[in-house]
Coordinates of C-alpha atoms and ligand atoms in Angstrom, one line a residue:
X1471 CA -40.9 14.6 -168.0
X1472 CA -43.6 17.0 -169.2
X1473 CA -46.1 14.0 -169.5
X1474 CA -45.6 12.9 -165.9
X1475 CA -48.0 13.7 -163.1
X1476 CA -46.4 15.6 -160.1
X1477 CA -46.3 12.5 -157.9
X1478 CA -44.6 10.5 -160.6
X1479 CA -42.2 13.3 -161.5
X1480 CA -41.0 13.2 -157.9
X1481 CA -40.3 9.5 -158.1
X1482 CA -38.4 10.1 -161.4
X1483 CA -36.3 12.8 -159.8
X1484 CA -35.3 10.4 -157.1
X1485 CA -34.3 7.8 -159.7
X1486 CA -32.0 10.3 -161.4
X1487 CA -30.4 11.4 -158.2
X1488 CA -29.9 7.8 -157.0
X1489 CA -28.4 6.7 -160.3
X1490 CA -26.2 9.5 -161.5
X1491 CA -24.8 9.5 -165.0
X1492 CA -26.9 6.5 -166.1
X1493 CA -28.6 8.4 -169.0
X1494 CA -29.9 5.3 -170.8
X1495 CA -31.4 4.0 -167.6
X1496 CA -33.1 7.4 -167.0
X1497 CA -34.5 7.4 -170.5
X1498 CA -36.0 3.9 -170.1
X1499 CA -37.5 4.8 -166.7
X1500 CA -39.0 8.1 -168.0
X1501 CA -40.7 6.3 -170.9
X1502 CA -42.4 3.9 -168.6
X1503 CA -43.3 6.4 -165.9
X1504 CA -44.9 8.8 -168.5
X1505 CA -47.4 6.0 -169.1
X1506 CA -48.4 5.4 -165.5
X1507 CA -50.2 8.5 -164.3
X1508 CA -53.7 7.3 -165.0
X1509 CA -52.9 3.8 -163.8
X1510 CA -51.9 5.1 -160.3
X1511 CA -55.1 7.2 -160.3
X1512 CA -57.3 4.3 -161.1
X1513 CA -55.4 1.8 -158.9
X1514 CA -54.2 3.7 -155.8
X1515 CA -53.0 0.5 -154.2
X1516 CA -49.9 0.6 -156.5
X1517 CA -48.9 3.9 -154.9
X1518 CA -49.7 2.7 -151.4
X1519 CA -47.4 -0.2 -151.9
X1520 CA -44.7 2.0 -153.4
X1521 CA -44.6 -0.3 -156.4
X1522 CA -43.0 2.3 -158.8
X1523 CA -40.2 3.1 -156.4
X1524 CA -39.6 -0.6 -155.8
X1525 CA -39.7 -1.5 -159.4
X1526 CA -37.0 1.2 -160.3
X1527 CA -34.6 -0.3 -157.8
X1528 CA -32.9 -3.6 -158.9
X1529 CA -33.2 -6.5 -156.5
X1530 CA -29.4 -7.1 -156.9
X1531 CA -26.5 -5.7 -158.9
X1532 CA -23.3 -7.6 -159.5
X1533 CA -20.1 -6.1 -160.9
X1534 CA -17.0 -8.2 -161.3
X1535 CA -13.5 -8.4 -162.8
X1536 CA -13.0 -10.5 -165.9
X1537 CA -9.3 -11.1 -166.5
X1538 CA -8.2 -13.0 -169.7
X1539 CA -5.2 -13.4 -171.9
X1540 CA -5.1 -12.8 -175.7
X1541 CA -3.4 -15.1 -178.2
X1542 CA -0.1 -13.3 -177.7
X1543 CA -0.2 -13.7 -173.9
X1544 CA -1.1 -10.1 -173.2
X1545 CA -3.4 -9.8 -170.2
X1546 CA -6.7 -7.8 -170.4
X1547 CA -9.1 -6.8 -167.7
X1548 CA -12.8 -6.2 -168.5
X1549 CA -15.7 -5.5 -166.3
X1550 CA -18.7 -7.9 -166.0
X1551 CA -22.2 -7.0 -165.0
X1552 CA -25.4 -8.8 -164.0
X1553 CA -28.3 -6.8 -162.8
X1554 CA -31.0 -9.0 -161.3
X1555 CA -33.9 -6.5 -161.6
X1556 CA -37.1 -8.1 -160.6
X1557 CA -38.1 -11.7 -159.9
X1558 CA -41.8 -11.3 -159.0
X1559 CA -43.0 -13.4 -162.0
X1560 CA -40.2 -15.9 -162.2
X1561 CA -36.4 -16.3 -162.3
X1562 CA -34.5 -13.3 -163.6
X1563 CA -34.3 -13.7 -167.4
X1564 CA -32.5 -11.5 -170.0
X1565 CA -29.5 -11.5 -172.3
X1566 CA -25.8 -10.8 -172.0
X1567 CA -24.3 -8.0 -174.1
X1568 CA -20.6 -7.9 -175.0
X1569 CA -19.8 -4.5 -176.5
X1570 CA -17.3 -1.8 -175.7
X1571 CA -20.0 0.7 -174.8
X1572 CA -21.4 -1.4 -171.9
X1573 CA -21.5 0.1 -168.5
X1574 CA -23.9 -0.1 -165.6
X1575 CA -26.4 2.4 -167.1
X1576 CA -26.8 0.4 -170.3
X1577 CA -27.3 -2.9 -168.4
X1578 CA -29.8 -1.2 -166.1
X1579 CA -31.8 0.2 -169.0
X1580 CA -31.9 -3.2 -170.6
X1581 CA -32.8 -4.9 -167.4
X1582 CA -35.5 -2.5 -166.6
X1583 CA -37.2 -2.9 -170.0
X1584 CA -36.8 -6.6 -169.7
X1585 CA -39.1 -6.7 -166.6
X1586 CA -42.1 -5.4 -168.6
X1587 CA -41.2 -7.2 -171.8
X1588 CA -41.1 -10.5 -170.0
X1589 CA -44.3 -9.8 -168.2
X1590 CA -46.0 -9.1 -171.6
X1591 CA -45.1 -12.6 -172.8
X1592 CA -47.4 -14.1 -170.2
X1593 CA -44.7 -16.6 -169.3
X1594 CA -43.2 -17.1 -165.8
X1595 CA -40.0 -15.0 -166.1
X1596 CA -38.6 -12.1 -164.2
X1597 CA -36.3 -9.4 -165.6
X1598 CA -32.5 -9.2 -165.6
X1599 CA -29.6 -8.3 -167.9
X1600 CA -25.9 -8.6 -168.0
X1601 CA -22.8 -8.2 -170.1
X1602 CA -19.3 -6.8 -170.3
X1603 CA -17.4 -3.9 -171.9
X1604 CA -15.4 -6.6 -173.8
X1605 CA -15.2 -5.9 -177.6
X1606 CA -15.3 -9.2 -179.4
X1607 CA -14.6 -7.7 -182.9
X1608 CA -11.5 -9.1 -184.5
X1609 CA -10.9 -11.6 -181.7
X1610 CA -10.0 -15.2 -182.5
X1611 CA -12.3 -18.1 -181.4
X1612 CA -9.7 -19.0 -178.8
X1613 CA -9.8 -15.5 -177.3
X1614 CA -13.6 -15.5 -177.3
X1615 CA -13.5 -18.8 -175.5
X1616 CA -11.0 -17.7 -172.9
X1617 CA -13.1 -14.5 -172.3
X1618 CA -16.3 -16.5 -171.9
X1619 CA -14.7 -18.9 -169.5
X1620 CA -13.4 -16.2 -167.3
X1621 CA -16.7 -14.3 -167.4
X1622 CA -18.6 -17.5 -166.4
X1623 CA -16.0 -18.3 -163.7
X1624 CA -17.6 -15.5 -161.7
X1625 CA -21.1 -15.4 -163.0
X1626 CA -21.8 -19.1 -162.3
X1627 CA -22.3 -18.5 -158.6
X1628 CA -25.2 -16.0 -159.3
X1629 CA -27.2 -18.0 -161.8
X1630 CA -29.2 -21.2 -162.0
X1631 CA -32.3 -22.5 -163.7
X1632 CA -34.5 -21.4 -160.8
X1633 CA -32.6 -18.2 -160.1
X1634 CA -31.3 -16.4 -163.1
X1635 CA -31.2 -17.5 -166.7
X1636 CA -29.0 -15.5 -169.1
X1637 CA -29.1 -15.6 -172.9
X1638 CA -27.6 -13.7 -175.8
X1639 CA -27.7 -10.1 -177.0
X1640 CA -25.3 -7.9 -179.0
X1641 CA -22.0 -9.7 -179.3
X1642 CA -23.3 -12.9 -177.7
X1643 CA -24.7 -15.6 -180.0
X1644 CA -24.6 -19.4 -180.1
X1645 CA -20.8 -19.6 -180.0
X1646 CA -20.5 -17.6 -176.8
X1647 CA -23.4 -19.3 -175.1
X1648 CA -21.7 -22.6 -175.9
X1649 CA -18.4 -21.6 -174.3
X1650 CA -20.2 -20.2 -171.2
X1651 CA -22.4 -23.3 -170.8
X1652 CA -19.3 -25.5 -171.1
X1653 CA -17.6 -23.6 -168.3
X1654 CA -20.8 -23.6 -166.1
X1655 CA -21.1 -27.4 -166.5
X1656 CA -17.4 -27.9 -165.7
X1657 CA -17.4 -25.7 -162.6
X1658 CA -20.7 -27.0 -161.2
X1659 CA -20.5 -30.6 -162.4
X1660 CA -24.2 -30.3 -163.4
X1661 CA -25.7 -30.6 -166.9
X1662 CA -28.3 -27.9 -166.0
X1663 CA -29.6 -27.2 -169.4
X1664 CA -32.1 -24.6 -168.2
X1665 CA -29.4 -22.3 -166.8
X1666 CA -28.8 -20.6 -170.2
X1667 CA -30.9 -20.2 -173.3
X1668 CA -29.9 -19.8 -176.9
X1669 CA -28.1 -23.1 -176.7
X1670 CA -27.1 -25.2 -179.8
X1671 CA -29.7 -27.6 -181.0
X1672 CA -27.7 -30.8 -180.2
X1673 CA -27.2 -29.7 -176.5
X1674 CA -30.5 -28.4 -175.3
X1675 CA -31.4 -25.5 -177.6
X1676 CA -34.8 -24.9 -179.0
X1677 CA -35.7 -24.7 -182.7
X1678 CA -36.8 -21.2 -183.6
X1679 CA -34.8 -19.5 -180.9
X1680 CA -32.3 -18.1 -183.4
X1681 CA -35.1 -16.7 -185.6
X1682 CA -37.4 -15.7 -182.8
X1683 CA -36.7 -12.1 -182.1
X1684 CA -36.8 -11.1 -185.8
X1685 CA -39.7 -13.3 -186.7
X1686 CA -41.6 -12.1 -183.6
X1687 CA -41.0 -8.4 -184.4
X1688 CA -42.4 -8.9 -187.9
X1689 CA -45.5 -10.8 -186.6
X1690 CA -46.1 -7.8 -184.3
X1691 CA -45.9 -5.3 -187.2
X1692 CA -48.2 -7.5 -189.2
X1693 CA -50.7 -7.5 -186.4
X1694 CA -50.5 -3.7 -186.2
X1695 CA -51.1 -3.4 -189.9
X1696 CA -54.1 -5.8 -189.7
X1697 CA -55.8 -3.2 -187.4
X1698 CA -55.8 -1.0 -190.5
X1699 CA -56.8 -3.8 -192.9
X1700 CA -53.3 -3.8 -194.3
X1701 CA -50.4 -6.3 -194.4
X1702 CA -46.7 -6.5 -195.2
X1703 CA -47.3 -7.9 -198.6
X1704 CA -45.7 -5.7 -201.2
X1705 CA -44.3 -3.2 -198.7
X1706 CA -40.8 -1.8 -199.1
X1707 CA -39.0 -2.2 -195.7
X1708 CA -35.8 -0.8 -194.2
X1709 CA -34.0 -2.9 -191.6
X1710 CA -31.0 -1.6 -189.7
X1711 CA -28.2 -3.8 -188.2
X1712 CA -26.9 -7.0 -189.7
X1713 CA -26.8 -9.3 -186.7
X1714 CA -29.2 -11.9 -185.4
X1715 CA -32.3 -9.7 -185.1
X1716 CA -31.8 -7.9 -188.5
X1717 CA -31.2 -11.2 -190.4
X1718 CA -34.3 -13.0 -189.2
X1719 CA -36.5 -9.8 -189.4
X1720 CA -35.5 -9.7 -193.1
X1721 CA -36.2 -13.4 -193.5
X1722 CA -39.8 -13.2 -192.1
X1723 CA -40.6 -10.0 -194.1
X1724 CA -39.5 -11.8 -197.3
X1725 CA -41.7 -14.8 -196.3
X1726 CA -44.7 -12.5 -195.9
X1727 CA -44.2 -10.9 -199.3
X1728 CA -42.4 -7.6 -198.3
X1729 CA -39.1 -6.4 -199.7
X1730 CA -36.2 -5.4 -197.5
X1731 CA -33.8 -3.0 -199.2
X1732 CA -31.3 -2.1 -196.5
X1733 CA -29.1 -3.5 -193.8
X1734 CA -26.3 -1.8 -191.8
X1735 CA -23.5 -2.1 -189.2
X1736 CA -21.7 0.5 -187.1
X1737 CA -19.6 1.6 -190.1
X1738 CA -22.3 2.2 -192.7
X1739 CA -25.3 0.8 -194.6
X1740 CA -26.1 -1.1 -197.8
X1741 CA -29.0 -0.4 -200.1
X1742 CA -30.1 -3.0 -202.6
X1743 CA -33.1 -1.9 -204.5
X1744 CA -33.7 -5.4 -205.9
X1745 CA -34.2 -6.7 -202.3
X1746 CA -31.6 -8.0 -199.9
X1747 CA -30.1 -11.4 -200.9
X1748 CA -30.4 -13.0 -197.5
X1749 CA -28.5 -16.2 -198.2
X1750 CA -25.5 -14.0 -199.1
X1751 CA -25.9 -12.0 -195.9
X1752 CA -26.1 -15.2 -193.8
X1753 CA -23.0 -16.5 -195.4
X1754 CA -21.1 -13.3 -194.9
X1755 CA -22.3 -12.6 -191.3
X1756 CA -23.0 -16.0 -189.7
X1757 CA -20.4 -18.1 -191.3
X1758 CA -17.5 -15.9 -192.4
X1759 CA -18.1 -13.2 -189.7
X1760 CA -17.4 -10.4 -192.2
X1761 CA -18.6 -6.8 -192.5
X1762 CA -21.9 -5.8 -194.3
X1763 CA -20.0 -3.7 -196.8
X1764 CA -18.6 -6.9 -198.4
X1765 CA -22.1 -7.6 -199.6
X1766 CA -21.6 -5.1 -202.5
X1767 CA -18.7 -7.2 -203.8
X1768 CA -21.2 -9.8 -204.8
X1769 CA -24.3 -7.7 -205.8
X1770 CA -23.4 -5.2 -208.5
X1771 CA -26.6 -3.2 -208.1
X1772 CA -26.1 -2.7 -204.4
X1773 CA -24.5 0.3 -202.9
X1774 CA -22.6 0.8 -199.6
X1775 CA -22.6 4.1 -197.8
X1776 CA -19.9 4.5 -195.3
X1777 CA -21.1 6.5 -192.3
X1778 CA -24.4 7.3 -194.1
X1779 CA -27.8 7.7 -192.6
X1780 CA -29.9 4.5 -193.3
X1781 CA -33.2 6.3 -192.6
X1782 CA -32.8 8.5 -195.7
X1783 CA -33.8 5.5 -197.8
X1784 CA -37.6 5.7 -198.5
X1785 CA -39.6 2.9 -197.1
X1786 CA -43.1 2.1 -195.8
X1787 CA -42.0 0.0 -192.9
X1788 CA -38.9 0.7 -190.7
X1789 CA -37.4 -2.0 -188.4
X1790 CA -34.5 -0.6 -186.4
X1791 CA -32.7 -3.7 -185.3
X1792 CA -29.2 -2.6 -184.2
X1793 CA -28.9 -0.6 -181.0
X1794 CA -30.4 2.1 -178.7
X1795 CA -31.1 5.6 -179.9
X1796 CA -30.2 4.8 -183.5
X1797 CA -33.3 6.6 -184.9
X1798 CA -33.8 10.3 -183.8
X1799 CA -36.4 13.0 -184.5
X1800 CA -34.7 14.2 -187.7
X1801 CA -34.7 10.6 -189.0
X1802 CA -38.4 10.2 -188.0
X1803 CA -39.2 13.4 -190.0
X1804 CA -37.4 12.1 -193.1
X1805 CA -39.1 8.7 -192.8
X1806 CA -42.6 10.2 -192.5
X1807 CA -42.0 12.6 -195.4
X1808 CA -41.0 9.6 -197.5
X1809 CA -44.2 7.7 -196.8
X1810 CA -43.6 5.6 -193.7
X1811 CA -46.6 3.8 -192.2
X1812 CA -45.2 1.5 -189.5
X1813 CA -42.2 1.0 -187.2
X1814 CA -41.4 -2.2 -185.4
X1815 CA -38.5 -1.9 -182.9
X1816 CA -36.4 -5.1 -183.2
X1817 CA -33.7 -3.5 -181.1
X1818 CA -34.1 -2.2 -177.5
X1819 CA -35.0 1.5 -177.3
X1820 CA -33.7 2.3 -180.8
X1821 CA -36.0 5.3 -181.2
X1822 CA -35.3 8.5 -179.2
X1823 CA -38.3 9.7 -177.2
X1824 CA -38.9 12.7 -179.5
X1825 CA -38.7 10.5 -182.5
X1826 CA -41.3 8.1 -181.1
X1827 CA -43.6 11.1 -180.2
X1828 CA -43.3 12.3 -183.8
X1829 CA -44.3 9.0 -185.2
X1830 CA -47.4 8.8 -182.9
X1831 CA -48.4 12.4 -183.8
X1832 CA -48.2 11.5 -187.5
X1833 CA -50.4 8.4 -187.3
X1834 CA -47.5 6.0 -187.8
X1835 CA -48.1 2.6 -186.3
X1836 CA -45.3 2.3 -183.7
X1837 CA -44.4 -1.1 -182.1
X1838 CA -42.1 -0.4 -179.1
X1839 CA -39.2 -2.8 -178.5
X1840 CA -40.5 -4.1 -175.2
X1841 CA -43.5 -5.5 -177.0
X1842 CA -42.3 -6.0 -180.6
X1843 CA -39.0 -7.8 -179.8
X1844 CA -40.4 -9.9 -177.0
X1845 CA -40.4 -13.0 -179.2
X1846 CA -36.8 -13.7 -178.4
X1847 CA -37.2 -14.0 -174.7
X1848 CA -40.6 -15.7 -175.1
X1849 CA -38.9 -18.5 -177.1
X1850 CA -36.2 -18.6 -174.5
X1851 CA -38.9 -19.4 -172.0
X1852 CA -40.1 -22.1 -174.4
X1853 CA -36.6 -23.5 -174.5
X1854 CA -36.7 -23.6 -170.6
X1855 CA -40.0 -25.5 -170.8
X1856 CA -38.5 -28.0 -173.2
X1857 CA -35.4 -28.4 -171.0
X1858 CA -37.5 -28.9 -167.9
X1859 CA -39.5 -31.7 -169.5
X1860 CA -36.4 -33.1 -171.4
X1861 CA -38.3 -32.7 -174.6
X1862 CA -37.7 -31.0 -178.0
X1863 CA -40.5 -29.6 -180.1
X1864 CA -40.7 -29.3 -183.9
X1865 CA -40.0 -26.1 -185.7
X1866 CA -43.6 -25.8 -186.8
X1867 CA -45.0 -26.2 -183.3
X1868 CA -42.6 -23.8 -181.7
X1869 CA -43.2 -21.2 -184.4
X1870 CA -46.9 -21.5 -183.9
X1871 CA -46.4 -20.9 -180.2
X1872 CA -44.3 -17.8 -181.0
X1873 CA -46.9 -16.5 -183.3
X1874 CA -49.7 -16.9 -180.7
X1875 CA -47.6 -15.2 -178.1
X1876 CA -46.9 -12.2 -180.4
X1877 CA -50.6 -11.9 -181.2
X1878 CA -51.5 -12.0 -177.5
X1879 CA -48.9 -9.3 -176.7
X1880 CA -50.2 -7.2 -179.5
X1881 CA -53.8 -7.6 -178.3
X1882 CA -53.0 -6.8 -174.7
X1883 CA -51.1 -3.6 -175.7
X1884 CA -53.9 -2.6 -178.0
X1885 CA -56.6 -3.2 -175.3
X1886 CA -54.7 -1.4 -172.5
X1887 CA -54.2 1.6 -174.8
X1888 CA -58.0 1.6 -175.5
X1889 CA -58.8 1.2 -171.8
X1890 CA -56.6 4.1 -170.8
X1891 CA -57.9 6.5 -173.5
X1892 CA -55.1 6.5 -176.0
X1893 CA -56.2 4.0 -178.7
X1894 CA -53.4 2.9 -181.1
X1895 CA -50.7 4.1 -178.7
X1896 CA -48.7 0.8 -178.3
X1897 CA -46.1 2.5 -176.1
X1898 CA -48.6 3.3 -173.4
X1899 CA -50.4 0.0 -173.9
X1900 CA -47.2 -2.0 -173.5
X1901 CA -46.0 -0.1 -170.5
X1902 CA -49.3 -0.4 -168.7
X1903 CA -50.0 -4.1 -169.6
X1904 CA -46.5 -5.1 -168.4
X1905 CA -46.5 -2.9 -165.3
X1906 CA -49.8 -4.2 -164.1
X1907 CA -48.8 -7.8 -164.3
X1908 CA -45.6 -7.2 -162.3
X1909 CA -47.2 -4.8 -159.8
X1910 CA -50.1 -7.2 -159.0
X1911 CA -47.6 -10.0 -158.4
X1912 CA -45.4 -7.8 -156.2
X1913 CA -48.4 -6.9 -154.0
X1914 CA -49.3 -10.5 -153.6
X1915 CA -45.8 -11.5 -152.6
X1916 CA -45.7 -9.0 -149.7
X1917 CA -43.0 -6.4 -148.9
X1918 CA -39.9 -8.2 -150.3
Ligands
NDP811 P1 -25.9 -8.8 -182.9 O1 -24.6 -8.6 -182.1 O2 -26.2 -10.1 -183.5 O3 -26.0 -7.6 -184.0 C1 -25.9 -6.3 -183.7 C2 -26.0 -5.5 -185.0 O4 -26.2 -4.1 -184.6 C3 -24.7 -5.5 -185.7 O5 -24.9 -5.4 -187.1 C4 -23.9 -4.3 -185.2 O6 -22.9 -3.8 -186.0 C5 -25.1 -3.3 -185.0 N1 -24.7 -2.4 -184.0 C6 -24.4 -2.6 -182.7 N2 -24.1 -1.5 -182.1 C7 -24.2 -0.5 -183.0 C8 -24.0 0.8 -182.9 N3 -23.6 1.4 -181.8 N4 -24.2 1.6 -184.1 C9 -24.6 1.0 -185.2 N5 -24.8 -0.4 -185.3 C10 -24.6 -1.1 -184.2 O7 -27.0 -8.3 -181.9 P2 -28.6 -8.7 -182.0 O8 -29.1 -8.7 -183.4 O9 -28.8 -9.8 -181.1 O10 -29.2 -7.4 -181.2 C11 -29.6 -6.2 -181.9 C12 -30.6 -5.5 -181.0 O11 -31.7 -6.3 -180.7 C13 -30.1 -5.0 -179.7 O12 -30.7 -3.8 -179.3 C14 -30.6 -6.1 -178.7 O13 -30.7 -5.6 -177.4 C15 -31.9 -6.3 -179.3 N6 -32.6 -7.6 -179.0 C16 -31.9 -8.8 -179.2 C17 -32.5 -10.0 -178.9 C18 -32.0 -11.3 -179.3 O14 -32.7 -12.3 -179.1 N7 -30.8 -11.4 -179.8 C19 -33.8 -10.0 -178.2 C20 -34.4 -8.7 -178.0 C21 -33.8 -7.6 -178.4 P3 -21.4 -3.9 -185.7 O15 -21.0 -5.3 -186.1 O16 -20.7 -2.9 -186.5 O17 -21.2 -3.7 -184.2

């Protein structure tokens, strides 16, 4: 809060009192508001139109019951969420998270970040997010299907290709999107491909969507390194997580000549000094759905550390790609001491605010999630474009589009940071660039 102007501090206090207990949401709002003092001074119309107050209040929040039966016939009740945060730039767009930690505060933090991220892509998409406190770990395919069908049986009435277009996030990948799309189609009697993204390739999905978040984050880091006449080639990199984002971050780093030496899950991390064998990881995680520790059964030089701190492994580039607040100030200090030069956030808000400040103060290039991981949603928007024109693009063409988008996002963050007197601060740059696009649209659309 110390970096907020008095006027913005008042708005932030209101946000806290109107949304009690939602600490992740407060954190996400604080990070954006800290960047906006100078913007409000330079463009007073944003204050006149109460844009910040309006942007912090979701347009609509939906909470619903999700009943389902497990394989033994036991009945379970979960809670479903969809927060439709802002549709000034296009239909609400953002993923669904299935994880036991999900509650309204998590969905609102993710939805809030999504507004600015989606604006940064330059594509016509608003911001939203959803999910459930359902824990998919250890559940059979049939149980996952029944849960997804029950979830969609309520969600279907709130979404649509021109209204709200969900996708995946933690715990939601191609399998889950398939079951949800099937149920949507069945209930509505419409083959409305553009209602969900992250679909399978034979039924409306886009090439590169699976790879997009990880690939995009690596492109973003490479663009940051270019500003210092450097690149990923030859760099030792640490990636956390072992899901969709972590896997394709690793793949692109390898392609650009870097070496990834770690991956993790919520139980521990693996360290392979020879470089991660990605085909092995894909087989374990994507096909067999096993835990990351099993990697060490096949790679004798690799070690697994149960409950260990992944950030103790020395690296030049760190790409936190698991979950929020997984990298704190103490971790940042260790990383910098060990020679870190760049961070690219594959996950949403993985670095705590004091950790991020420490990186900036120590001249580390820092790519915040809302810019660095925007490649996923950008490619989802490309999937929507292909669905709308009933077309499908080649891998090469789609990846080229993704690369261009990431370059543009990098450049607009870089330029806004310069314009507002904090060169090289991509956090401020991303917040201002995203905010201004949404704010200008909101003013044009009148008081709605
Ligand atoms: P996945 O479900 O595919 O993978 C998540 C990975 O993170 C798993 O390895 C999981 O381990 C680990 N993880 C999750 N929660 C925790 C935790 N509390 N502590 C430690 N590890 C944890 O999700 P994604 O790869 O899709 O998402 C990862 C991050 O990237 C999230 O922050 C997400 O919001 C963000 N993101 C994803 C996008 C996408 O396109 N998929 C787009 C933009 C951002 P375990 O199996 O033990 O739970």
